[in-house]
mmCIF file of N, CA and C in Angstrom:
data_model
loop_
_atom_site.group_PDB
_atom_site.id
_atom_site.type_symbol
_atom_site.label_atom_id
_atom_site.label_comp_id
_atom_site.label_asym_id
_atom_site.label_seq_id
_atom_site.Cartn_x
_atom_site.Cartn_y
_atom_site.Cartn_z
ATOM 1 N N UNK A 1 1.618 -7.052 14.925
ATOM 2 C CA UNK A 1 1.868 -7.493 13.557
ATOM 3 C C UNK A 1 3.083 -6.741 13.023
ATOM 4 N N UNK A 2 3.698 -7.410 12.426
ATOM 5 C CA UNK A 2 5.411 -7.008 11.650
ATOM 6 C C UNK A 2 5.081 -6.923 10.295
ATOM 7 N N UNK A 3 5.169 -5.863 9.625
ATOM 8 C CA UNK A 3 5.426 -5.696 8.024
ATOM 9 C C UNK A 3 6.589 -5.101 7.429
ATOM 10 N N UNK A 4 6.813 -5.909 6.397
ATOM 11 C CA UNK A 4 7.924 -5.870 6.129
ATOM 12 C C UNK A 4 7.799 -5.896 4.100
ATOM 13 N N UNK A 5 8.190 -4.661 3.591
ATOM 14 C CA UNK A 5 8.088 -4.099 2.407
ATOM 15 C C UNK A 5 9.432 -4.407 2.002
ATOM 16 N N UNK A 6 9.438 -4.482 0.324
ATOM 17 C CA UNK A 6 10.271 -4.931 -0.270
ATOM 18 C C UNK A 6 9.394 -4.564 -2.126
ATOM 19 N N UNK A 7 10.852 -4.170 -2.708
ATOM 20 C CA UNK A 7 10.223 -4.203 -4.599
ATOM 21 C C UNK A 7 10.649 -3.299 -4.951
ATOM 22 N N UNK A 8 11.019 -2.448 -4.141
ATOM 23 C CA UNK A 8 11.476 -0.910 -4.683
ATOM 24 C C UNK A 8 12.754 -1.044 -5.659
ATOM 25 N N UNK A 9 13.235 0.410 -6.263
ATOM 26 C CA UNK A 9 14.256 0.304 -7.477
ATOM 27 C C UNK A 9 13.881 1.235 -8.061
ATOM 28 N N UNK A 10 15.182 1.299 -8.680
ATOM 29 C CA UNK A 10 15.302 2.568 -9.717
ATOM 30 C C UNK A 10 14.585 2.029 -11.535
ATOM 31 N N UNK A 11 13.744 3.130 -11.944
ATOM 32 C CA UNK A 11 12.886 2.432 -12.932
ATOM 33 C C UNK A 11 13.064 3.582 -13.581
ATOM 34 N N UNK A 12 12.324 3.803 -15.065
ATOM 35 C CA UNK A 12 12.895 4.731 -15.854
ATOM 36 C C UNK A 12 11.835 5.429 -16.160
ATOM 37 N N UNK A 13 11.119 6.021 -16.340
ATOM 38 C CA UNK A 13 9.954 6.530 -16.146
ATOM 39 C C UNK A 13 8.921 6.452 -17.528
ATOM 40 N N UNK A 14 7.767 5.783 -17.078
ATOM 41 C CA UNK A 14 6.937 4.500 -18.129
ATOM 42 C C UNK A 14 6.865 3.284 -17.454
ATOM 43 N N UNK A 15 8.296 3.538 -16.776
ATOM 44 C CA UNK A 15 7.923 1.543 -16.309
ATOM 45 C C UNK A 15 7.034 1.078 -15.160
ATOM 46 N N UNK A 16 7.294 -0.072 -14.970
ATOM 47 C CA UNK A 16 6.340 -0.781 -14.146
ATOM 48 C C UNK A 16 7.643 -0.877 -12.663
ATOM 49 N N UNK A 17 6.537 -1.420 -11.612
ATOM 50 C CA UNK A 17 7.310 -2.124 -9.858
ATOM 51 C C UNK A 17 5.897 -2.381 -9.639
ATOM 52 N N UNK A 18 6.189 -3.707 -9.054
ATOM 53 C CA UNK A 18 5.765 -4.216 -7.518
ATOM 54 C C UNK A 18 5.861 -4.104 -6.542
ATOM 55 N N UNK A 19 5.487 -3.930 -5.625
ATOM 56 C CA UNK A 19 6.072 -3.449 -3.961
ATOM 57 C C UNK A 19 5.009 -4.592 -3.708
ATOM 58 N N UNK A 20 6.073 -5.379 -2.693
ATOM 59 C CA UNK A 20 4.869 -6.221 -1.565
ATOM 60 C C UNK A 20 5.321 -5.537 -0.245
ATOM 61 N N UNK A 21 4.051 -6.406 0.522
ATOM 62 C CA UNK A 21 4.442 -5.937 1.789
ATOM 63 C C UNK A 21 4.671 -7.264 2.545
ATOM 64 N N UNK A 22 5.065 -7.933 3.252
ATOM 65 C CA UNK A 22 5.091 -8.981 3.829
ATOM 66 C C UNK A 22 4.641 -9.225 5.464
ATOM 67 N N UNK A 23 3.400 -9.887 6.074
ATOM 68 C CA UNK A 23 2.957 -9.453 7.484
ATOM 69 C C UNK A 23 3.332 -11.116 7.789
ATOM 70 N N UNK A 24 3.436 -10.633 9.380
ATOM 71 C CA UNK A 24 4.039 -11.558 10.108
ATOM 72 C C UNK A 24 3.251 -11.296 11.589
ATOM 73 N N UNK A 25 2.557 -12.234 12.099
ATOM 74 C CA UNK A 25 2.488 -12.089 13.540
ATOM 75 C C UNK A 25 1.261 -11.972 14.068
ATOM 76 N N UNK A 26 0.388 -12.111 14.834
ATOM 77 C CA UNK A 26 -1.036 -12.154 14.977
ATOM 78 C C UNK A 26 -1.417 -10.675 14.842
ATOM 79 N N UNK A 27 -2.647 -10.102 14.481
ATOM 80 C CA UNK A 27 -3.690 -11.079 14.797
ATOM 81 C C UNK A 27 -3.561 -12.116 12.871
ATOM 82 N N UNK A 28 -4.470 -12.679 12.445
ATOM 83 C CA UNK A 28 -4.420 -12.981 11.355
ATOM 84 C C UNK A 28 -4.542 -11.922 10.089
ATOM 85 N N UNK A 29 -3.749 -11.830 8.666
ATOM 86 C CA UNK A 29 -4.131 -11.228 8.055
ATOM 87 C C UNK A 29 -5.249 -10.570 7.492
ATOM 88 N N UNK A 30 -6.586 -11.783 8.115
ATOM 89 C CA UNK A 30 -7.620 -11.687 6.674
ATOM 90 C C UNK A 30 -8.281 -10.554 8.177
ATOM 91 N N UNK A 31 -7.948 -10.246 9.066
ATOM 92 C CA UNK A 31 -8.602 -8.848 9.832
ATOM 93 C C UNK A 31 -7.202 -7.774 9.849
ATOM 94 N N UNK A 32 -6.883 -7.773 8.497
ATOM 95 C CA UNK A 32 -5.585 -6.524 8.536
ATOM 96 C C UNK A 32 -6.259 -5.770 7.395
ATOM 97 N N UNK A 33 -7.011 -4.372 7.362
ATOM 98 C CA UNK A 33 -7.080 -2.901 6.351
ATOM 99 C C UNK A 33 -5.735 -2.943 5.995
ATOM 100 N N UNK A 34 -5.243 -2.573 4.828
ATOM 101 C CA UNK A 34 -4.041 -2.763 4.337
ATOM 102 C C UNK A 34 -3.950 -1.225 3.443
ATOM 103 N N UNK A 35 -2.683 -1.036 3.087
ATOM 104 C CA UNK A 35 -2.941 0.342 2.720
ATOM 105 C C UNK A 35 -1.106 0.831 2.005
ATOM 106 N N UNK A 36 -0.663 1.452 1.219
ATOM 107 C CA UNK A 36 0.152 2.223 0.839
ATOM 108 C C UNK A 36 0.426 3.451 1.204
ATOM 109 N N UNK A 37 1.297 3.912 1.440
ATOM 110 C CA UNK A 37 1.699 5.420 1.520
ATOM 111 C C UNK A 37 2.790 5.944 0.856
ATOM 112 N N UNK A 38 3.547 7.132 0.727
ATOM 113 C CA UNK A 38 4.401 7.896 0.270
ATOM 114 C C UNK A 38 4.920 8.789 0.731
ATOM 115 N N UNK A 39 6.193 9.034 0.652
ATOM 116 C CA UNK A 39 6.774 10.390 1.586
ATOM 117 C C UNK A 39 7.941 10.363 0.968
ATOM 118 N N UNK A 40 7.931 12.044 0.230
ATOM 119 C CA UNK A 40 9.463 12.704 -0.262
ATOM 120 C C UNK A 40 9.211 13.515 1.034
ATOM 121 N N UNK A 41 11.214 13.758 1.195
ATOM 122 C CA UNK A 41 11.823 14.729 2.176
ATOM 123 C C UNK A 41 10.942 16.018 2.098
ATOM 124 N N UNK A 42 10.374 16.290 3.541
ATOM 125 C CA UNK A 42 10.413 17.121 3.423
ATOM 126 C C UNK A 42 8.451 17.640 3.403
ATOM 127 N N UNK A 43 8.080 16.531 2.900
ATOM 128 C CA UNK A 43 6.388 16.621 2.613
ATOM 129 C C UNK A 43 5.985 15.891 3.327
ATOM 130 N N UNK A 44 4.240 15.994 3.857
ATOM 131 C CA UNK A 44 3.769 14.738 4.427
ATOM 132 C C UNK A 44 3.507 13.212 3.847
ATOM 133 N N UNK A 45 3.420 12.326 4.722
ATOM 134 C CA UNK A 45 3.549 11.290 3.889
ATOM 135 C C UNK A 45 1.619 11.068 3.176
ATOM 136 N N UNK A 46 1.880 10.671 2.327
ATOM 137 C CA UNK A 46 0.834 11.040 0.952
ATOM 138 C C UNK A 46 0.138 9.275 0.888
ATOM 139 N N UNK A 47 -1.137 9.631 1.513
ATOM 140 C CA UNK A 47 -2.174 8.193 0.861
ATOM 141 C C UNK A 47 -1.879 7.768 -0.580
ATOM 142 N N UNK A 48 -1.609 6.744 -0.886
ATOM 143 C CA UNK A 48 -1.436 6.033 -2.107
ATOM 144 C C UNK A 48 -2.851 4.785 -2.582
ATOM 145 N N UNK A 49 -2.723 3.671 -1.758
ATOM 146 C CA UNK A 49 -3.960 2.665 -2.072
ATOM 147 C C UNK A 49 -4.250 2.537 -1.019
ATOM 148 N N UNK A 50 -5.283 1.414 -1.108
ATOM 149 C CA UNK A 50 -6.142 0.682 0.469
ATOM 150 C C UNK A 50 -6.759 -0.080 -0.169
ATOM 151 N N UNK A 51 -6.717 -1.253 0.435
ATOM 152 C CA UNK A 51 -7.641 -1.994 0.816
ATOM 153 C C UNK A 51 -8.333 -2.653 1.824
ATOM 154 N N UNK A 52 -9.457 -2.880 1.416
ATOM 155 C CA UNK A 52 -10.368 -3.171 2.535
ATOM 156 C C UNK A 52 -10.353 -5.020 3.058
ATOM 157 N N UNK A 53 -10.200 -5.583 4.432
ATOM 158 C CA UNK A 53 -9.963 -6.686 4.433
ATOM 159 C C UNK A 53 -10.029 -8.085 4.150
ATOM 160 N N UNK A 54 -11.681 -7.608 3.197
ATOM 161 C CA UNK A 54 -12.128 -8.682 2.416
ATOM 162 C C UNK A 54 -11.744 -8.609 0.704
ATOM 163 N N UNK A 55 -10.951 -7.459 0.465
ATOM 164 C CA UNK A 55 -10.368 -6.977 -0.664
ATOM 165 C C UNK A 55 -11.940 -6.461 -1.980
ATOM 166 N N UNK A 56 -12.802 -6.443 -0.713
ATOM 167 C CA UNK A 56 -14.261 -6.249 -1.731
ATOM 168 C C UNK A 56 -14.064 -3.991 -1.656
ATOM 169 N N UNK A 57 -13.809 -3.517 -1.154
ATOM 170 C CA UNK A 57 -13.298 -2.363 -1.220
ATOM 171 C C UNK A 57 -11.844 -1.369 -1.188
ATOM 172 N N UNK A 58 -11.621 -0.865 -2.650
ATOM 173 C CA UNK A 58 -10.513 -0.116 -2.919
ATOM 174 C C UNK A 58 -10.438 1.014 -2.457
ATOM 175 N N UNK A 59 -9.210 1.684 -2.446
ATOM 176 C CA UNK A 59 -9.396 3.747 -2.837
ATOM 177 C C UNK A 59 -8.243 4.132 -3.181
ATOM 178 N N UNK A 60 -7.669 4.749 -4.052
ATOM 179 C CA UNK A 60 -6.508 5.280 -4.444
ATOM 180 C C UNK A 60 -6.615 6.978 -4.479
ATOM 181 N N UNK A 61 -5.448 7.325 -3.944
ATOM 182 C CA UNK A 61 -5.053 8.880 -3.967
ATOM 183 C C UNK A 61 -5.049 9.340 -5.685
ATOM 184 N N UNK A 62 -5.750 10.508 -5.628
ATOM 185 C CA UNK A 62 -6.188 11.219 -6.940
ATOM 186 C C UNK A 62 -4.800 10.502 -7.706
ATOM 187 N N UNK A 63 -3.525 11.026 -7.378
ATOM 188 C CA UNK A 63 -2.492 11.150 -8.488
ATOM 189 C C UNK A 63 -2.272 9.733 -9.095
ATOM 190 N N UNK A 64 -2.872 9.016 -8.907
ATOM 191 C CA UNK A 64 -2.054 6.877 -8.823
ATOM 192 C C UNK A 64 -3.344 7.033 -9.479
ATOM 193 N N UNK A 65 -4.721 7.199 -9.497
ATOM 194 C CA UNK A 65 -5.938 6.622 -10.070
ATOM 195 C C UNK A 65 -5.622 6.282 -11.205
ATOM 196 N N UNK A 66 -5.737 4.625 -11.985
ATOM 197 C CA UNK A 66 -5.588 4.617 -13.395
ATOM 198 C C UNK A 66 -3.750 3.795 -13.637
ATOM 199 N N UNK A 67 -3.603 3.934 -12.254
ATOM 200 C CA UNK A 67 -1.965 3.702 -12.977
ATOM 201 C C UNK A 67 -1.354 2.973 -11.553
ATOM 202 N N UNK A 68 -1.444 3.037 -10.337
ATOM 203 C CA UNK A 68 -1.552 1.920 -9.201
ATOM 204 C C UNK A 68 -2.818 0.704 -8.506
ATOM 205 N N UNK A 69 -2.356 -0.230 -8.544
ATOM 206 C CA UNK A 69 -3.333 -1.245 -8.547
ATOM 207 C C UNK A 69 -2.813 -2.110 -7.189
ATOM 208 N N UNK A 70 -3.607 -2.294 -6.095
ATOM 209 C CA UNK A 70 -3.715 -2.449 -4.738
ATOM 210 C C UNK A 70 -3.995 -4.240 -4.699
ATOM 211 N N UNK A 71 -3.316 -4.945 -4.158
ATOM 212 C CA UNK A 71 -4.078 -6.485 -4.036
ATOM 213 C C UNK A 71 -3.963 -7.163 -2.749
ATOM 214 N N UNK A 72 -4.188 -8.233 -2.457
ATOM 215 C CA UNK A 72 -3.760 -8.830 -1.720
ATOM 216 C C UNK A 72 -4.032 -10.436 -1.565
ATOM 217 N N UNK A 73 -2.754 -10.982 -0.876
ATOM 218 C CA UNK A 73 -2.564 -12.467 -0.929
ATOM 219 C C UNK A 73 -3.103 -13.174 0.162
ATOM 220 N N UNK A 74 -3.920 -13.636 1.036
ATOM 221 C CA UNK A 74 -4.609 -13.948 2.288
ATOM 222 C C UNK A 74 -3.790 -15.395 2.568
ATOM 223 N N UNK A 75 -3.714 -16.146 1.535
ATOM 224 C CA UNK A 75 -2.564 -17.180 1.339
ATOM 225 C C UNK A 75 -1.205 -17.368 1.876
ATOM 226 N N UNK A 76 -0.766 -15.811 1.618
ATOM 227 C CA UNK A 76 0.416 -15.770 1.849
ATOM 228 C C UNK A 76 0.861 -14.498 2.551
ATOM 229 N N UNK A 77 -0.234 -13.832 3.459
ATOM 230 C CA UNK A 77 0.016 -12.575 4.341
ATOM 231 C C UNK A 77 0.124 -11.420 3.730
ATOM 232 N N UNK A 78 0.025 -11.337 2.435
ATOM 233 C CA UNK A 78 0.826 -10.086 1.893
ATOM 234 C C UNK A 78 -0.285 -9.351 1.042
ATOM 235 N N UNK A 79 0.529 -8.094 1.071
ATOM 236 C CA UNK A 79 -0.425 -6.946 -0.173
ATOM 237 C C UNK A 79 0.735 -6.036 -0.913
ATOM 238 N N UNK A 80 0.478 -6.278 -1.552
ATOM 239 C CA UNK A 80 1.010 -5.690 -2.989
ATOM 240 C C UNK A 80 0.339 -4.378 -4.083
ATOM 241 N N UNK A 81 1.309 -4.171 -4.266
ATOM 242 C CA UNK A 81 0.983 -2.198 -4.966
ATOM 243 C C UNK A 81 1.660 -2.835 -6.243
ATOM 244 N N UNK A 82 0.650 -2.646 -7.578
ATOM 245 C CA UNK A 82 1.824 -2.867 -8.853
ATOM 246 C C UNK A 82 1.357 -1.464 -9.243
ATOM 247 N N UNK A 83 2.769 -0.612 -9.830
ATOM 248 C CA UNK A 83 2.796 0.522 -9.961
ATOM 249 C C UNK A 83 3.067 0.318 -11.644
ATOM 250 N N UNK A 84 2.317 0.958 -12.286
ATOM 251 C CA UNK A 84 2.624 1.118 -13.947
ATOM 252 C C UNK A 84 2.825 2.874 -14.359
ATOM 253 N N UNK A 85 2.803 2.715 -15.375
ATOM 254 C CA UNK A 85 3.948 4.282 -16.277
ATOM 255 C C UNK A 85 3.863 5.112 -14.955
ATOM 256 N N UNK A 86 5.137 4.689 -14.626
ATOM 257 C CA UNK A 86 5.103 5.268 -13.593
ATOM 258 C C UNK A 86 6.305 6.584 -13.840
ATOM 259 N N UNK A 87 6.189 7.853 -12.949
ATOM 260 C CA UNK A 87 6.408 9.315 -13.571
ATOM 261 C C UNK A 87 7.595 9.366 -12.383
ATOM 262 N N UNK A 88 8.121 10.901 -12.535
ATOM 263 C CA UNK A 88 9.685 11.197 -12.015
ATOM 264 C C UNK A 88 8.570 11.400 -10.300
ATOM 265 N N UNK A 89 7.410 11.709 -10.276
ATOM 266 C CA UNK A 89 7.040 12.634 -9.621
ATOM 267 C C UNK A 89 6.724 11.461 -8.271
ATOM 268 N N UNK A 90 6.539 10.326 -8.833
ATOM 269 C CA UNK A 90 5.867 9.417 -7.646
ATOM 270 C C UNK A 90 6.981 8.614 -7.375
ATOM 271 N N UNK A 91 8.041 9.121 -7.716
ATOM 272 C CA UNK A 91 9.843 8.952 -6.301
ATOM 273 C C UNK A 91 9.480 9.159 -5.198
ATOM 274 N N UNK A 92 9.515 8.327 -4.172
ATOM 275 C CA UNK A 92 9.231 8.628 -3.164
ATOM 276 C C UNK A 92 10.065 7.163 -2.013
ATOM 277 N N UNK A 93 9.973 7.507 -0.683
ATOM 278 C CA UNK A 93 10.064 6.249 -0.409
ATOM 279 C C UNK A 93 8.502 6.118 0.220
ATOM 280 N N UNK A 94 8.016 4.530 -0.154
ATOM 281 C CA UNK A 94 6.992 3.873 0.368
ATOM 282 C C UNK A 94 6.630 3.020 0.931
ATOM 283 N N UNK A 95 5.508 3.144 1.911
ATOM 284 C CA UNK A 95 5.321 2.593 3.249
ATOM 285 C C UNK A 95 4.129 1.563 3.468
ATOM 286 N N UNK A 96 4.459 0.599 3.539
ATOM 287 C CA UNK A 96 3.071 -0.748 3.855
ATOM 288 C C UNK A 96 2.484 0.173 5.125
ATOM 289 N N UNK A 97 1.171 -0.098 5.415
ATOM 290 C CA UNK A 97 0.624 -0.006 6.674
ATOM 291 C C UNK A 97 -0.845 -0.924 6.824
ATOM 292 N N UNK A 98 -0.815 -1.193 8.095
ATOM 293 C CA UNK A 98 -1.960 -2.184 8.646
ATOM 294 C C UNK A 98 -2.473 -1.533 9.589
ATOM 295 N N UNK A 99 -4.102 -1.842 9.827
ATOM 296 C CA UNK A 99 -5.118 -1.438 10.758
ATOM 297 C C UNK A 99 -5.742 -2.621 11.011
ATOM 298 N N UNK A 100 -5.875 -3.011 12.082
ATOM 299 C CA UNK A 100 -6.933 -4.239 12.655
ATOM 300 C C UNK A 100 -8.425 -3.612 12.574
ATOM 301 N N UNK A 101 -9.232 -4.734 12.194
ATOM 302 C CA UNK A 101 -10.362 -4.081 11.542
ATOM 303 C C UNK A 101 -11.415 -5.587 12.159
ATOM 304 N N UNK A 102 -12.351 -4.829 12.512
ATOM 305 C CA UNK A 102 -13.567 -5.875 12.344
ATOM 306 C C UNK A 102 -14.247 -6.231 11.125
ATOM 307 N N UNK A 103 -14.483 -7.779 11.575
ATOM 308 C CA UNK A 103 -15.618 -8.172 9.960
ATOM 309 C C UNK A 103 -16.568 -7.253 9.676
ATOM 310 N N UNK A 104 -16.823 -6.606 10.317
ATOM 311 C CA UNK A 104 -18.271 -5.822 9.829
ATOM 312 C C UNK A 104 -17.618 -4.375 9.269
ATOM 313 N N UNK A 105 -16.581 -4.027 9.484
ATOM 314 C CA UNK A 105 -16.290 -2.581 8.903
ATOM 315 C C UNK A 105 -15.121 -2.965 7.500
ATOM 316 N N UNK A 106 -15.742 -3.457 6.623
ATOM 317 C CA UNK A 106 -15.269 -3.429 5.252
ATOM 318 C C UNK A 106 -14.822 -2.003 4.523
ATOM 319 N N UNK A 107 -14.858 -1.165 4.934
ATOM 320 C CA UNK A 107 -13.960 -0.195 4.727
ATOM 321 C C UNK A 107 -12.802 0.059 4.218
ATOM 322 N N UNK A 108 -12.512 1.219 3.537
ATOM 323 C CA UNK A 108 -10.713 1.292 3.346
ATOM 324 C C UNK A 108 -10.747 3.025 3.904
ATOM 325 N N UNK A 109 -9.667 3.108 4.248
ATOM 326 C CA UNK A 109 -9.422 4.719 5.113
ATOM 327 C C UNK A 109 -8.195 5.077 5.071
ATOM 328 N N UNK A 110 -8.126 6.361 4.645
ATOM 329 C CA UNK A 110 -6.253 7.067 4.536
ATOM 330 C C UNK A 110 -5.841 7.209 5.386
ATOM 331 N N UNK A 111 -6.883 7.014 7.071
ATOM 332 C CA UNK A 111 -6.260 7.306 8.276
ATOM 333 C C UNK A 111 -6.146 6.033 9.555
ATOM 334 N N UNK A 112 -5.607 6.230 10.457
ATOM 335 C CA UNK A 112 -5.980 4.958 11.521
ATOM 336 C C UNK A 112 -4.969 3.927 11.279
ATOM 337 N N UNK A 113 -3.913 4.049 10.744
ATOM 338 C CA UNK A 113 -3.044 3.016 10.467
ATOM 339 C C UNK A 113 -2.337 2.733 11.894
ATOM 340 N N UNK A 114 -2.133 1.932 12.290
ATOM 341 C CA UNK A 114 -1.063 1.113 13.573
ATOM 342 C C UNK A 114 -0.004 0.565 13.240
ATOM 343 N N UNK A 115 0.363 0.358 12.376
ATOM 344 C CA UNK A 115 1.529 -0.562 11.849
ATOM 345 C C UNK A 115 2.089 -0.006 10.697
ATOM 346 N N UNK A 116 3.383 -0.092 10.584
ATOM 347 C CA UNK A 116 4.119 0.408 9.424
ATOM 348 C C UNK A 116 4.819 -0.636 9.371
ATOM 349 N N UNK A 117 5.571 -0.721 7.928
ATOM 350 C CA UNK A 117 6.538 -1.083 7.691
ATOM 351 C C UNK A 117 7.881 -0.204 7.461
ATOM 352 N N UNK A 118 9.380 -0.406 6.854
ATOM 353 C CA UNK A 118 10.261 0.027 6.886
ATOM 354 C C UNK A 118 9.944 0.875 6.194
ATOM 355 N N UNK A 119 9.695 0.958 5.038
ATOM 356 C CA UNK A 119 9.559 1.984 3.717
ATOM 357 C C UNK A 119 10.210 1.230 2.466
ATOM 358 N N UNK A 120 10.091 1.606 1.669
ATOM 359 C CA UNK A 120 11.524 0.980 0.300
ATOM 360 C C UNK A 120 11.439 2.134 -0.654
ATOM 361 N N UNK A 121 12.378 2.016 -1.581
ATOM 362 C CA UNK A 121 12.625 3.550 -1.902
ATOM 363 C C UNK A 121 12.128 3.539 -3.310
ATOM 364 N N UNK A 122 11.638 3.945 -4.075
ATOM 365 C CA UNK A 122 11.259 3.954 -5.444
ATOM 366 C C UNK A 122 11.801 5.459 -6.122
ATOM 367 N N UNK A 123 12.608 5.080 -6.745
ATOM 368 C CA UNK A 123 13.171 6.130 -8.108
ATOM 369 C C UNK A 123 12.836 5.900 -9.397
ATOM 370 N N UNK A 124 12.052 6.811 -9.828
ATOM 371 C CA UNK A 124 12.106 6.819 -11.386
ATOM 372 C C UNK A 124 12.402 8.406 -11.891
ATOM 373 N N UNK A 125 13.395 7.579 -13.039
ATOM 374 C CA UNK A 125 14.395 8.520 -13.624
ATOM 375 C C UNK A 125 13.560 8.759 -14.937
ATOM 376 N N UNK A 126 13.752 10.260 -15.200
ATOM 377 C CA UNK A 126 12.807 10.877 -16.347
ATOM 378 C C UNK A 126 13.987 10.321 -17.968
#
């Protein structure tokens, strides 16, 4: 499976982004764990959202709780992060990732990812 992220930009800090991710390629989406990440220079890259493949289970990293919101399109392959008041601190560039998952493990997990995407870069200016 190919993912391919896109939405990033320089935002002013308060504002809002979208980040999708865009998947391409077997197996089918609706058995893809889907998930966000983060990584400034220099740090590890930092759990952001997840979701689980029936989108019936969330989890967001302490700092996003309240202010990143995780979805996904089964329609149209994709999962999407809408990021609101968003702070200088969650600059980062960020990373789609996919896990092939069985129907029975509805789960979401910060770990086990197989697939990345490119990254896209998100700046917000204080």
């Amino acid at each position: 499976v190919q993912l391919q992220a896109s939405g990033g930009g320089l935002v002013q800090a308060g504002g809002s982004l979208r980040l999708s991710c865009q998947t391409s390629g077997p197996p089918p989406f609706k058995k893809l764990r889907m998930a966000w990440f983060r990584q400034t220079p220099g740090t590890e890259r930092e759990f952001v959202a997840g979701i689980s493949w029936s989108a019936n289970s969330f989890d967001y990293g302490d700092s996003v709780k309240g202010r990143f919101f995780i979805s996904r399109d089964d329609s149209k392959n994709a999962a999407y992060l809408r990021m609101n008041r968003l702070r200088p601190e969650d600059t980062a560039v960020y990373y789609c990732a996919a896990q092939i998952v069985d129907y029975s493990d509805d789960r979401v997990t910060d770990y086990g990812y197989d697939y990345w995407g490119q990254g896209t870069q998100v700046t917000v200016s204080s």
